[in-house]
Amino acid sequence: MLEQLLIFTRGGLILWTCKELGNALKGSPIDTLIRSCLLEERSGAASYSYDAPGASYTLKWTFHNELGLVFVAVYQRILHLLYVDELLAMVRREFSEIYDPKRTVYNDFNETFRQLRREAEARAEELKESKQTDKPVNNKKKQGLVQKAGSDKGSKKSEGSLATDGGDGDKAKGRKLENGHSNGNHVEMEEPRAGVVNGKENTSSNISAFDVSKLQKRTKGVKKTDTVVNKGSKPDPKKKATKKNRVWDDAPPEEKLDFTDPVDGNGSGNDNIEVVAANQGESMMDIEEIICSDSEGEVDDNVQKDSKPEAKKKGWFSSMFQSIAGKANLEKEDLEPALKALKDGLMTKNVAEEIAEKLCESVAASLEGKKLASFTRVSSTVRAAMEDALVRILTPRRSIDILRDVHAAKEQRKPYVVVFVGVNGVGKSTNLAKVAYWLLQHNVSVMMAACDTFRSGAVEQLRTHARRLQIPIFEKGYEKDPAIVAKEAIQEATRNGSDVVLVDTAGRMQDNEPLMRALSKLIYLNNPDLVLFVGEALVGNDAVDQLSKFNQKLADLSTSPTPRLIDGILLTKFDTIDDKVGAALSMVYISGAPVMFVGCGQSYTDLKKLNVKSIVKTLLK
């Protein structure tokens, strides 16, 4: 049974809802649909599933882009209603005829909806009955084929039995043994194409057959000769090049290879650290990035090149008249060339193929049926819609001002805890030190927690960063429970009055369940204020797999009814990708978490914010 049907504008004004249904929905499925699907450019999907305590809903929708209307139907997921799509299309057609932008009440549409609903339900019942009547006929046909196959004793019988068994030769062979149709030569039937069945030659199917055994003997003989030739031709020992040790005759050997800062009781290391910290300068987080404006005609030119044959078919005069008068309504066929060019461009910028395809579907759904303005090309309209969609996706939905959150936690007299998670080798420890340096510049006291008790040298690496930045570090060595280490670090920070605790964790692959279980335990036990996923900007399709599985494992392995997922993203190695910035879009789209930091170098100052306009411009270049 249909739970709810709603009609509202893109601005959020509810025009009509079915009062007859009037069922109280559990939770807020429509608000979640708007927030998580329609505003996040996922409207190209066929449906949306919403789970609430005690109920599970499926939501389907359609648009009237020219009028700016949205039609949403809600029903119980277990019912699998077949008429919802047709009902939405009928409601869309009928309501668009009576729609007036000045009206806000449509009580006269109730009777029309009742009639449309009865028609849709009747058609669904007819379709269901027709399917049920077709099934016995098909079963009788199958039974007849099986009986016919059982009556044959030639090669047709073996082929028919193999076809009914789905090609499983072993099952067919076992059935023949039980029925007593095969003799002692049943082993030969493993090759049904040999033309021999039950030890007798099948003359009907053996007209163009050949002896497989002879062919196998010939091939075996060829293989043997090849192996003999290979054995006889031994490689020339002169071709083997052995690597010689390199000897440096001109330069004297280095006496000192360890260039780390000396630390002794006189504090010489601290003096050196002060000089290094002073030379680092201002963090790039506090420097505004300036974007230069370039021409935006490259995509349009590419679309024109791709659509040249179609333009020739339409003719010069018709295309000129269409650009002046404007097209009545945009259709899917009109959008396909421009969307294909945009999809290919996004994929060359390292956007995951799945994400690029979903984005193009969403843009097509938002433009289909819309009227094209005069002196406007389809490619320009599609590009503008894609640009708006990308800006909407990459713009954070919530505040990412960490400094404000730190001061709010300070007023409550508790430290602000940040946990850095991610796969191996992405730069968690290095970028943790960059975040610590940025916080120190804003007069925030920081403490590091060495909770990577798995990788050799991880504690020493973090200890070096803490010594250079002159901040305390909490460590317990290796082979300890990271969740307990993090808990004790937070307690120590509370006693010492530290404002922020930066927790370093071991790198782990998203498929490693024991390590993912340990990470889930750490997050559940300590309840951090921020869970940062550290990912490389170099990855493309793997970004989708990493983030989705990290979130899925954190949700599945958590013992809390409301598990903590990834709150933000820190992109590393951003200075090595040139214009391949698509990983940022893929990660934000798949997780919904904003990019809070971008690592762009090896120095402590090489940490900056994500410039949304710059990323969108690069993606559409």
Coordinates of C-alpha atoms in Angstrom, one line a residue:
M1 CA 0.0 0.0 0.0
L2 CA 1.2 3.5 -0.8
E3 CA 2.2 5.4 2.3
Q4 CA 2.5 8.9 1.0
L5 CA 2.6 11.0 -2.3
L6 CA 3.9 14.5 -2.2
I7 CA 4.2 17.3 -4.7
F8 CA 6.5 20.3 -3.9
T9 CA 8.5 22.9 -5.7
R10 CA 12.3 22.9 -5.9
G11 CA 12.2 25.8 -3.4
G12 CA 10.6 23.5 -0.9
L13 CA 7.0 24.7 -1.0
I14 CA 4.5 21.8 -0.6
L15 CA 1.7 22.1 -3.1
W16 CA -0.3 18.9 -2.6
T17 CA -0.3 15.8 -0.5
C18 CA -2.7 12.9 -0.5
K19 CA -5.0 13.3 2.5
E20 CA -6.6 9.9 1.9
L21 CA -3.3 8.1 2.6
G22 CA -2.5 10.3 5.6
N23 CA -0.2 7.6 7.2
A24 CA 2.2 8.9 9.8
L25 CA 5.6 8.2 8.4
K26 CA 8.2 7.0 10.9
G27 CA 11.3 9.1 10.8
S28 CA 11.8 11.7 8.1
P29 CA 12.2 9.9 4.8
I30 CA 11.4 12.8 2.5
D31 CA 13.7 15.2 4.3
T32 CA 16.5 12.6 4.2
L33 CA 15.8 12.1 0.4
I34 CA 16.2 15.8 -0.2
R35 CA 19.3 16.2 1.9
S36 CA 21.1 13.0 1.0
C37 CA 20.0 12.4 -2.6
L38 CA 18.5 15.4 -4.4
L39 CA 20.9 18.0 -3.1
E40 CA 23.9 15.7 -3.5
E41 CA 23.3 15.1 -7.2
R42 CA 22.1 11.5 -6.8
S43 CA 18.8 12.1 -8.4
G44 CA 19.7 9.9 -11.4
A45 CA 19.1 6.8 -9.2
A46 CA 15.9 4.8 -9.7
S47 CA 14.9 4.7 -6.0
Y48 CA 16.1 5.5 -2.5
S49 CA 15.9 3.3 0.6
Y50 CA 15.2 4.7 4.0
D51 CA 15.5 2.7 7.3
A52 CA 13.8 4.0 10.4
P53 CA 13.2 2.2 13.7
G54 CA 10.3 -0.2 13.0
A55 CA 9.9 0.6 9.3
S56 CA 11.8 0.5 6.0
Y57 CA 10.6 2.7 3.1
T58 CA 11.4 2.9 -0.6
L59 CA 11.1 6.3 -2.2
K60 CA 10.6 7.0 -5.9
W61 CA 10.5 10.4 -7.6
T62 CA 10.2 12.2 -10.8
F63 CA 10.8 15.9 -11.9
H64 CA 9.0 18.4 -14.1
N65 CA 12.1 20.5 -14.8
E66 CA 10.3 23.2 -16.9
L67 CA 7.9 23.9 -14.0
G68 CA 10.4 23.2 -11.2
L69 CA 8.2 20.5 -9.5
V70 CA 9.2 17.3 -7.7
F71 CA 6.8 14.3 -7.2
V72 CA 7.7 11.8 -4.5
A73 CA 6.0 8.5 -3.6
V74 CA 6.7 6.6 -0.4
Y75 CA 5.8 3.0 0.3
Q76 CA 6.9 0.0 2.4
R77 CA 9.9 -1.7 1.0
I78 CA 8.6 -5.1 1.6
L79 CA 5.5 -4.6 -0.7
H80 CA 7.3 -4.1 -4.1
L81 CA 4.6 -2.1 -5.6
L82 CA 4.6 -2.3 -9.4
Y83 CA 2.5 0.6 -10.3
V84 CA 4.4 3.4 -8.5
D85 CA 6.4 4.5 -11.6
E86 CA 3.4 4.6 -13.8
L87 CA 1.4 6.4 -11.2
L88 CA 4.1 9.1 -10.8
A89 CA 4.2 9.7 -14.5
M90 CA 0.4 10.0 -14.7
V91 CA 0.3 12.4 -11.7
R92 CA 3.1 14.4 -13.3
R93 CA 1.2 14.7 -16.5
E94 CA -2.2 15.6 -15.0
F95 CA -0.8 18.0 -12.3
S96 CA 1.3 20.0 -14.8
E97 CA -1.9 20.9 -16.7
I98 CA -3.6 22.6 -13.8
Y99 CA -0.4 24.0 -12.2
D100 CA -0.3 27.8 -11.7
P101 CA 2.7 29.4 -10.0
K102 CA 0.4 31.8 -8.1
R103 CA -1.7 29.0 -6.6
T104 CA -0.6 27.2 -3.4
V105 CA -3.7 25.0 -2.7
Y106 CA -4.8 22.2 -5.0
N107 CA -7.7 20.5 -3.2
D108 CA -9.4 19.8 -6.5
F109 CA -6.7 17.4 -7.4
N110 CA -7.8 14.8 -4.9
E111 CA -10.5 13.3 -7.1
T112 CA -8.1 13.2 -10.1
F113 CA -5.6 11.3 -8.0
R114 CA -8.1 8.7 -6.9
Q115 CA -9.0 8.0 -10.5
L116 CA -5.3 7.8 -11.5
R117 CA -4.5 5.5 -8.6
R118 CA -7.4 3.1 -9.5
E119 CA -6.2 3.0 -13.1
A120 CA -2.6 2.3 -12.1
E121 CA -3.6 -0.5 -9.7
A122 CA -5.9 -2.1 -12.3
R123 CA -3.1 -2.2 -14.8
A124 CA -0.7 -3.6 -12.3
E125 CA -3.2 -6.4 -11.5
E126 CA -3.7 -7.2 -15.2
L127 CA 0.0 -7.4 -15.7
K128 CA 0.4 -9.7 -12.6
E129 CA -2.4 -12.0 -13.9
S130 CA -0.9 -12.2 -17.3
K131 CA 2.4 -13.2 -15.9
Q132 CA 0.8 -15.9 -13.8
T133 CA -1.1 -17.4 -16.8
D134 CA 2.1 -17.5 -18.8
K135 CA 4.0 -19.6 -16.2
P136 CA 2.1 -22.9 -16.6
V137 CA 2.4 -22.7 -20.4
N138 CA 6.2 -22.3 -20.1
N139 CA 6.4 -25.2 -17.6
K140 CA 4.5 -27.5 -19.9
K141 CA 6.8 -26.6 -22.7
K142 CA 9.8 -27.3 -20.6
Q143 CA 8.3 -30.7 -19.5
G144 CA 7.7 -31.6 -23.1
L145 CA 11.3 -30.8 -24.0
V146 CA 12.6 -32.9 -21.1
Q147 CA 10.4 -35.9 -22.2
K148 CA 11.5 -35.5 -25.8
A149 CA 15.1 -35.4 -24.7
G150 CA 14.6 -38.5 -22.6
S151 CA 13.2 -40.5 -25.5
D152 CA 16.1 -39.8 -27.8
K153 CA 19.1 -42.2 -27.7
G154 CA 21.5 -40.5 -30.1
S155 CA 23.7 -37.5 -29.8
K156 CA 20.6 -35.3 -29.5
K157 CA 19.7 -36.9 -26.3
S158 CA 23.1 -36.1 -24.7
E159 CA 23.0 -32.6 -26.0
G160 CA 19.5 -32.0 -24.7
S161 CA 20.3 -33.4 -21.3
L162 CA 23.3 -31.2 -21.0
A163 CA 21.2 -28.2 -22.0
T164 CA 18.5 -28.9 -19.4
D165 CA 21.2 -29.5 -16.8
G166 CA 22.7 -26.1 -17.5
G167 CA 25.8 -27.6 -19.1
D168 CA 26.9 -29.7 -16.2
G169 CA 28.5 -32.8 -17.7
D170 CA 29.0 -34.6 -14.4
K171 CA 25.3 -34.4 -13.5
A172 CA 24.2 -35.6 -16.9
K173 CA 26.6 -38.5 -16.7
G174 CA 25.3 -39.5 -13.3
R175 CA 21.7 -39.4 -14.5
K176 CA 22.5 -41.7 -17.4
L177 CA 24.1 -44.2 -15.1
E178 CA 21.1 -44.3 -12.9
N179 CA 18.7 -44.8 -15.8
G180 CA 20.8 -47.6 -17.2
H181 CA 21.2 -45.9 -20.7
S182 CA 25.0 -46.1 -20.7
N183 CA 27.3 -49.1 -20.9
G184 CA 30.9 -49.6 -19.8
N185 CA 32.2 -47.0 -22.2
H186 CA 30.5 -44.1 -20.2
V187 CA 34.0 -42.5 -19.6
E188 CA 34.2 -41.6 -23.3
M189 CA 31.1 -39.4 -22.9
E190 CA 33.1 -36.6 -21.3
E191 CA 33.6 -35.4 -24.9
P192 CA 30.1 -35.1 -26.3
R193 CA 31.3 -33.6 -29.6
A194 CA 33.4 -36.7 -30.5
G195 CA 30.3 -38.2 -32.2
V196 CA 30.4 -41.5 -30.2
V197 CA 27.6 -42.3 -27.8
N198 CA 27.2 -45.6 -25.9
G199 CA 30.1 -47.1 -27.9
K200 CA 28.3 -46.7 -31.2
E201 CA 29.0 -44.2 -34.0
N202 CA 26.3 -41.6 -34.5
T203 CA 26.0 -41.3 -38.2
S204 CA 23.5 -38.5 -38.2
S205 CA 25.9 -36.0 -36.4
N206 CA 29.2 -37.5 -37.7
I207 CA 29.1 -36.3 -41.3
S208 CA 31.5 -33.4 -40.7
A209 CA 33.1 -34.7 -37.5
F210 CA 36.7 -35.6 -36.9
D211 CA 38.6 -37.8 -34.6
V212 CA 39.6 -35.8 -31.5
S213 CA 41.9 -38.4 -30.2
K214 CA 44.1 -38.2 -33.3
L215 CA 44.2 -34.5 -33.0
Q216 CA 45.2 -34.7 -29.4
K217 CA 48.0 -37.1 -30.3
R218 CA 49.2 -34.7 -33.0
T219 CA 49.2 -31.8 -30.6
K220 CA 51.0 -33.8 -28.0
G221 CA 53.7 -34.7 -30.5
V222 CA 54.1 -31.0 -31.4
K223 CA 54.4 -30.1 -27.8
K224 CA 57.1 -32.7 -27.3
T225 CA 59.1 -31.5 -30.2
D226 CA 58.8 -28.0 -28.9
T227 CA 60.0 -29.0 -25.5
V228 CA 63.0 -30.9 -27.1
V229 CA 63.9 -27.8 -29.1
N230 CA 63.7 -25.7 -26.0
K231 CA 65.9 -28.1 -24.0
G232 CA 68.4 -28.3 -26.8
S233 CA 68.8 -24.5 -27.2
K234 CA 70.5 -23.4 -24.1
P235 CA 70.9 -19.7 -23.5
D236 CA 74.2 -18.2 -24.2
P237 CA 76.1 -17.7 -20.9
K238 CA 77.8 -14.5 -22.3
K239 CA 74.4 -12.7 -22.2
K240 CA 74.1 -13.0 -18.5
A241 CA 75.1 -9.7 -17.0
T242 CA 76.2 -9.7 -13.4
K243 CA 75.8 -6.5 -11.4
K244 CA 79.1 -5.1 -10.2
N245 CA 79.6 -3.1 -7.1
R246 CA 80.0 0.6 -7.8
V247 CA 83.3 2.0 -6.5
W248 CA 83.6 5.7 -5.8
D249 CA 87.3 6.5 -6.5
D250 CA 87.2 10.2 -6.7
A251 CA 85.1 11.0 -3.6
P252 CA 86.2 10.1 -0.1
P253 CA 83.8 8.0 2.0
E254 CA 81.3 9.8 4.2
E255 CA 82.1 9.6 7.8
K256 CA 78.6 10.7 9.1
L257 CA 75.4 9.4 7.6
D258 CA 73.0 10.4 10.5
F259 CA 72.0 14.0 10.1
T260 CA 69.2 14.0 12.8
D261 CA 69.3 16.8 15.4
P262 CA 71.6 16.0 18.3
V263 CA 69.8 15.9 21.6
D264 CA 71.8 16.1 24.8
G265 CA 71.4 17.5 28.3
N266 CA 72.7 21.0 27.3
G267 CA 69.6 21.5 25.2
S268 CA 71.5 21.9 21.9
G269 CA 68.7 20.2 20.1
N270 CA 66.1 22.6 21.4
D271 CA 68.1 25.6 20.1
N272 CA 68.2 24.0 16.6
I273 CA 64.5 23.3 16.7
E274 CA 63.7 26.9 17.5
V275 CA 65.6 28.0 14.4
V276 CA 63.8 25.4 12.2
A277 CA 60.4 26.4 13.5
A278 CA 61.1 30.1 13.0
N279 CA 62.1 29.5 9.3
Q280 CA 59.0 27.5 8.5
G281 CA 56.8 30.7 8.2
E282 CA 53.0 30.9 8.0
S283 CA 51.0 27.9 7.2
M284 CA 49.2 27.8 3.8
M285 CA 46.0 27.2 5.7
D286 CA 45.8 30.9 6.5
I287 CA 46.8 32.2 3.0
E288 CA 44.0 32.9 0.5
E289 CA 44.4 31.3 -2.9
I290 CA 43.9 33.5 -5.9
I291 CA 42.3 31.9 -9.0
C292 CA 43.0 33.3 -12.4
S293 CA 40.0 33.3 -14.9
D294 CA 40.6 31.5 -18.2
S295 CA 38.4 31.0 -21.2
E296 CA 35.6 28.4 -20.7
G297 CA 35.1 27.4 -24.3
E298 CA 37.3 24.2 -24.4
V299 CA 34.5 21.8 -23.5
D300 CA 32.1 23.5 -25.9
D301 CA 34.7 23.1 -28.7
N302 CA 35.1 19.4 -27.9
V303 CA 31.3 18.9 -27.9
Q304 CA 31.1 20.6 -31.3
K305 CA 33.8 18.3 -32.7
D306 CA 32.0 15.2 -31.4
S307 CA 28.6 16.3 -32.7
K308 CA 29.8 17.4 -36.2
P309 CA 28.1 14.5 -38.1
E310 CA 24.8 15.2 -36.3
A311 CA 25.1 18.9 -37.2
K312 CA 25.5 18.0 -40.8
K313 CA 22.3 16.0 -40.7
K314 CA 20.3 18.8 -39.2
G315 CA 21.6 21.4 -41.6
W316 CA 23.0 24.9 -41.2
F317 CA 19.7 26.7 -41.4
S318 CA 17.8 24.5 -38.9
S319 CA 20.6 24.7 -36.3
M320 CA 20.8 28.5 -36.8
F321 CA 17.0 28.8 -36.4
Q322 CA 17.0 26.6 -33.3
S323 CA 19.7 28.7 -31.6
I324 CA 17.8 31.9 -32.2
A325 CA 14.3 30.7 -31.4
G326 CA 15.3 28.3 -28.7
K327 CA 14.4 24.6 -28.5
A328 CA 10.9 23.7 -27.1
N329 CA 12.1 21.1 -24.6
L330 CA 15.4 19.4 -24.1
E331 CA 15.3 15.7 -24.7
K332 CA 17.7 13.0 -23.6
E333 CA 19.0 12.6 -27.2
D334 CA 20.0 16.3 -27.2
L335 CA 22.0 16.0 -24.0
E336 CA 23.9 12.8 -24.8
P337 CA 26.7 14.3 -26.8
A338 CA 27.5 17.0 -24.3
L339 CA 27.2 14.6 -21.3
K340 CA 29.5 12.1 -23.0
A341 CA 32.1 14.7 -23.5
L342 CA 31.8 15.8 -19.9
K343 CA 32.0 12.2 -18.6
D344 CA 35.1 11.5 -20.6
G345 CA 36.7 14.8 -19.4
L346 CA 35.9 13.9 -15.8
M347 CA 37.4 10.5 -16.1
T348 CA 40.6 11.9 -17.6
K349 CA 40.8 14.1 -14.4
N350 CA 40.9 10.9 -12.3
V351 CA 37.2 10.9 -11.3
A352 CA 36.0 7.3 -10.7
E353 CA 33.9 6.0 -13.7
E354 CA 31.0 5.1 -11.5
I355 CA 30.9 8.6 -10.0
A356 CA 31.2 10.3 -13.4
E357 CA 28.3 8.2 -14.7
K358 CA 26.1 9.0 -11.8
L359 CA 26.8 12.7 -12.1
C360 CA 25.9 12.8 -15.7
E361 CA 22.7 10.9 -15.0
S362 CA 21.8 13.4 -12.3
V363 CA 22.5 16.3 -14.6
A364 CA 20.4 14.7 -17.4
A365 CA 17.5 14.2 -15.0
S366 CA 17.6 17.9 -13.9
L367 CA 17.7 19.2 -17.5
E368 CA 15.4 16.8 -19.3
G369 CA 12.2 18.6 -20.3
K370 CA 13.6 22.0 -19.7
K371 CA 13.3 24.7 -22.3
L372 CA 16.5 25.9 -23.9
A373 CA 16.9 29.7 -23.9
S374 CA 17.5 31.7 -27.1
F375 CA 21.1 32.1 -28.3
T376 CA 22.1 29.3 -25.9
R377 CA 23.9 26.0 -26.9
V378 CA 23.0 22.7 -25.4
S379 CA 26.7 22.2 -24.4
S380 CA 26.8 25.5 -22.5
T381 CA 23.6 24.6 -20.7
V382 CA 24.9 21.2 -19.7
R383 CA 28.3 22.6 -18.6
A384 CA 26.6 25.2 -16.4
A385 CA 24.4 22.5 -14.8
M386 CA 27.4 20.3 -14.2
E387 CA 29.4 23.2 -12.7
D388 CA 26.5 24.0 -10.3
A389 CA 26.3 20.3 -9.4
L390 CA 30.1 20.0 -8.7
V391 CA 30.1 23.2 -6.5
R392 CA 27.1 21.8 -4.6
I393 CA 28.8 18.5 -3.9
L394 CA 32.2 19.9 -2.9
T395 CA 30.8 22.6 -0.7
P396 CA 30.7 21.4 2.9
R397 CA 27.2 20.9 4.3
R398 CA 28.3 21.7 7.8
S399 CA 30.9 24.0 9.5
I400 CA 34.5 22.7 9.2
D401 CA 36.0 25.5 11.4
I402 CA 38.1 23.3 13.7
L403 CA 39.4 26.3 15.7
R404 CA 35.9 27.3 16.7
D405 CA 35.2 23.7 17.8
V406 CA 38.5 23.6 19.7
H407 CA 37.5 26.7 21.7
A408 CA 34.1 25.3 22.4
A409 CA 35.7 22.1 23.8
K410 CA 38.1 24.3 25.8
E411 CA 35.2 26.0 27.5
Q412 CA 33.9 22.6 28.6
R413 CA 37.3 21.9 30.0
K414 CA 38.0 18.9 27.9
P415 CA 40.5 18.3 25.0
Y416 CA 39.4 18.2 21.4
V417 CA 40.3 14.8 20.0
V418 CA 41.2 14.1 16.4
V419 CA 41.8 10.6 15.1
F420 CA 43.7 10.1 11.8
V421 CA 42.8 6.9 9.9
G422 CA 43.7 5.6 6.5
V423 CA 45.4 2.9 4.4
N424 CA 49.2 2.3 4.5
G425 CA 51.7 4.8 3.3
V426 CA 49.4 7.8 2.6
G427 CA 51.2 10.1 5.0
K428 CA 49.1 10.1 8.2
S429 CA 52.0 10.9 10.6
T430 CA 53.5 13.7 8.4
N431 CA 50.2 15.4 7.9
L432 CA 49.4 15.0 11.6
A433 CA 52.5 17.1 12.3
K434 CA 51.4 19.7 9.7
V435 CA 48.0 20.0 11.5
A436 CA 49.8 20.3 14.8
Y437 CA 52.0 23.1 13.4
W438 CA 49.0 25.0 12.1
L439 CA 47.3 24.7 15.5
L440 CA 50.4 26.0 17.3
Q441 CA 50.3 29.1 15.1
H442 CA 46.9 29.8 16.5
N443 CA 48.1 29.5 20.1
V444 CA 46.5 26.1 20.7
S445 CA 48.3 23.6 22.9
V446 CA 48.7 20.3 21.2
M447 CA 49.6 16.8 22.4
M448 CA 50.4 13.8 20.1
A449 CA 49.3 10.3 20.9
A450 CA 51.4 7.5 19.3
C451 CA 48.7 4.8 18.8
D452 CA 50.5 3.2 15.9
T453 CA 51.8 0.3 17.9
F454 CA 52.1 -2.0 14.8
R455 CA 54.5 -0.5 12.3
S456 CA 58.2 -0.5 13.2
G457 CA 59.6 3.0 13.6
A458 CA 56.2 4.7 13.9
V459 CA 56.7 5.8 17.5
E460 CA 60.2 7.1 16.7
Q461 CA 58.8 9.0 13.7
L462 CA 56.2 10.8 15.7
R463 CA 58.7 11.4 18.5
T464 CA 60.9 13.2 16.0
H465 CA 58.0 15.5 14.9
A466 CA 57.1 16.2 18.5
R467 CA 60.7 17.1 19.3
R468 CA 61.0 19.4 16.3
L469 CA 57.7 21.1 17.1
Q470 CA 58.4 21.2 20.9
I471 CA 55.1 19.6 21.8
P472 CA 54.4 16.7 24.3
I473 CA 53.9 13.2 23.0
F474 CA 52.2 10.3 24.8
E475 CA 53.6 6.9 23.9
K476 CA 53.5 3.4 25.4
G477 CA 55.8 1.6 22.8
Y478 CA 54.8 -1.3 20.6
E479 CA 52.4 -4.3 20.8
K480 CA 50.0 -2.4 23.0
D481 CA 46.2 -2.0 22.6
P482 CA 45.9 1.3 20.6
A483 CA 42.4 2.0 22.1
I484 CA 43.8 1.9 25.7
V485 CA 46.8 4.0 24.6
A486 CA 44.5 6.7 23.2
K487 CA 42.3 6.6 26.3
E488 CA 45.3 7.2 28.6
A489 CA 46.5 9.9 26.3
I490 CA 43.2 11.8 26.5
Q491 CA 43.3 11.4 30.3
E492 CA 46.9 12.8 30.4
A493 CA 45.8 15.7 28.2
T494 CA 43.0 16.5 30.5
R495 CA 45.3 16.6 33.5
N496 CA 48.0 18.7 31.7
G497 CA 45.4 21.2 30.2
S498 CA 46.2 20.4 26.5
D499 CA 43.6 21.8 24.1
V500 CA 43.9 19.2 21.3
V501 CA 45.0 15.5 21.2
L502 CA 46.1 14.3 17.7
V503 CA 45.8 10.5 17.6
D504 CA 48.0 8.7 15.1
T505 CA 46.8 5.2 14.1
A506 CA 48.3 2.3 12.1
G507 CA 47.7 2.2 8.4
R508 CA 45.4 -0.6 7.4
M509 CA 43.8 -1.9 4.2
Q510 CA 40.0 -1.7 4.1
D511 CA 39.7 -5.5 3.8
N512 CA 41.8 -6.3 6.9
E513 CA 39.1 -7.2 9.4
P514 CA 41.2 -7.6 12.5
L515 CA 42.8 -4.2 12.1
M516 CA 39.5 -2.6 11.2
R517 CA 37.9 -4.1 14.3
A518 CA 40.7 -2.6 16.4
L519 CA 40.1 0.8 14.8
S520 CA 36.3 0.5 15.5
K521 CA 37.1 -0.3 19.1
L522 CA 39.4 2.8 19.4
I523 CA 36.7 5.1 18.0
Y524 CA 33.9 3.5 20.1
L525 CA 35.9 3.6 23.4
N526 CA 37.3 7.2 23.1
N527 CA 34.4 8.9 21.1
P528 CA 36.7 11.4 19.3
D529 CA 35.4 14.8 18.2
L530 CA 36.7 14.3 14.6
V531 CA 37.6 11.2 12.6
L532 CA 39.8 12.2 9.7
F533 CA 40.3 9.9 6.7
V534 CA 43.8 10.5 5.2
G535 CA 43.8 9.5 1.5
E536 CA 46.1 10.1 -1.5
A537 CA 45.1 12.4 -4.2
L538 CA 46.7 10.0 -6.7
V539 CA 44.0 7.3 -6.5
G540 CA 41.0 7.1 -8.8
N541 CA 38.6 4.3 -8.7
D542 CA 40.3 2.9 -5.6
A543 CA 39.1 6.0 -3.6
V544 CA 35.5 4.8 -3.9
D545 CA 36.5 1.3 -2.6
Q546 CA 38.6 2.6 0.3
L547 CA 36.1 5.1 1.7
S548 CA 33.0 3.0 1.2
K549 CA 34.5 0.0 2.8
F550 CA 36.1 2.0 5.7
N551 CA 32.6 3.4 6.5
Q552 CA 31.0 0.0 6.0
K553 CA 33.5 -1.7 8.3
L554 CA 33.2 1.0 11.0
A555 CA 29.4 0.6 10.9
D556 CA 29.4 -3.2 10.9
L557 CA 32.1 -3.8 13.6
S558 CA 30.9 -1.1 16.0
T559 CA 29.0 -2.2 19.1
S560 CA 27.2 1.1 19.3
P561 CA 23.6 1.4 17.9
T562 CA 24.7 4.7 16.3
P563 CA 28.3 4.0 15.0
R564 CA 30.7 6.8 14.3
L565 CA 31.8 7.1 10.6
I566 CA 34.3 9.3 8.8
D567 CA 33.7 13.0 9.6
G568 CA 36.3 14.6 7.2
I569 CA 38.9 13.9 4.6
L570 CA 42.6 15.0 4.5
L571 CA 44.0 14.7 0.9
T572 CA 47.7 14.2 0.7
K573 CA 50.3 14.5 -2.1
F574 CA 48.2 17.1 -3.9
D575 CA 51.3 18.7 -5.3
T576 CA 52.1 15.6 -7.4
I577 CA 48.9 15.3 -9.5
D578 CA 48.9 18.3 -11.8
D579 CA 45.3 18.6 -13.0
K580 CA 44.2 15.1 -11.9
V581 CA 42.1 16.4 -9.0
G582 CA 39.2 13.9 -9.4
A583 CA 40.0 11.9 -6.3
A584 CA 38.6 14.8 -4.2
L585 CA 35.3 14.6 -6.0
S586 CA 35.1 10.8 -5.8
M587 CA 35.8 10.8 -2.0
V588 CA 33.3 13.5 -1.2
Y589 CA 30.6 12.1 -3.4
I590 CA 30.9 8.5 -2.0
S591 CA 31.1 9.5 1.7
G592 CA 29.4 12.9 2.0
A593 CA 32.3 14.0 4.2
P594 CA 34.0 17.3 3.4
V595 CA 37.7 17.8 2.5
M596 CA 39.0 19.7 5.5
F597 CA 42.8 19.7 4.7
V598 CA 44.9 19.3 1.6
G599 CA 48.6 18.3 1.9
C600 CA 50.7 19.9 -0.8
G601 CA 54.4 19.3 0.1
Q602 CA 56.9 18.1 2.7
S603 CA 57.2 21.1 4.9
Y604 CA 55.1 21.8 8.0
T605 CA 53.6 24.8 6.2
D606 CA 52.4 22.8 3.2
L607 CA 48.8 22.4 4.4
K608 CA 45.9 24.3 2.9
K609 CA 42.2 24.4 2.5
L610 CA 40.4 22.9 -0.5
N611 CA 39.5 25.7 -3.0
V612 CA 36.2 24.5 -4.4
K613 CA 36.1 26.9 -7.3
S614 CA 39.6 26.0 -8.3
I615 CA 38.8 22.3 -8.2
V616 CA 35.6 22.7 -10.3
K617 CA 37.4 24.8 -12.8
T618 CA 40.1 22.2 -13.2
L619 CA 37.6 19.4 -13.5
L620 CA 35.8 21.2 -16.4
K621 CA 38.9 22.5 -18.1

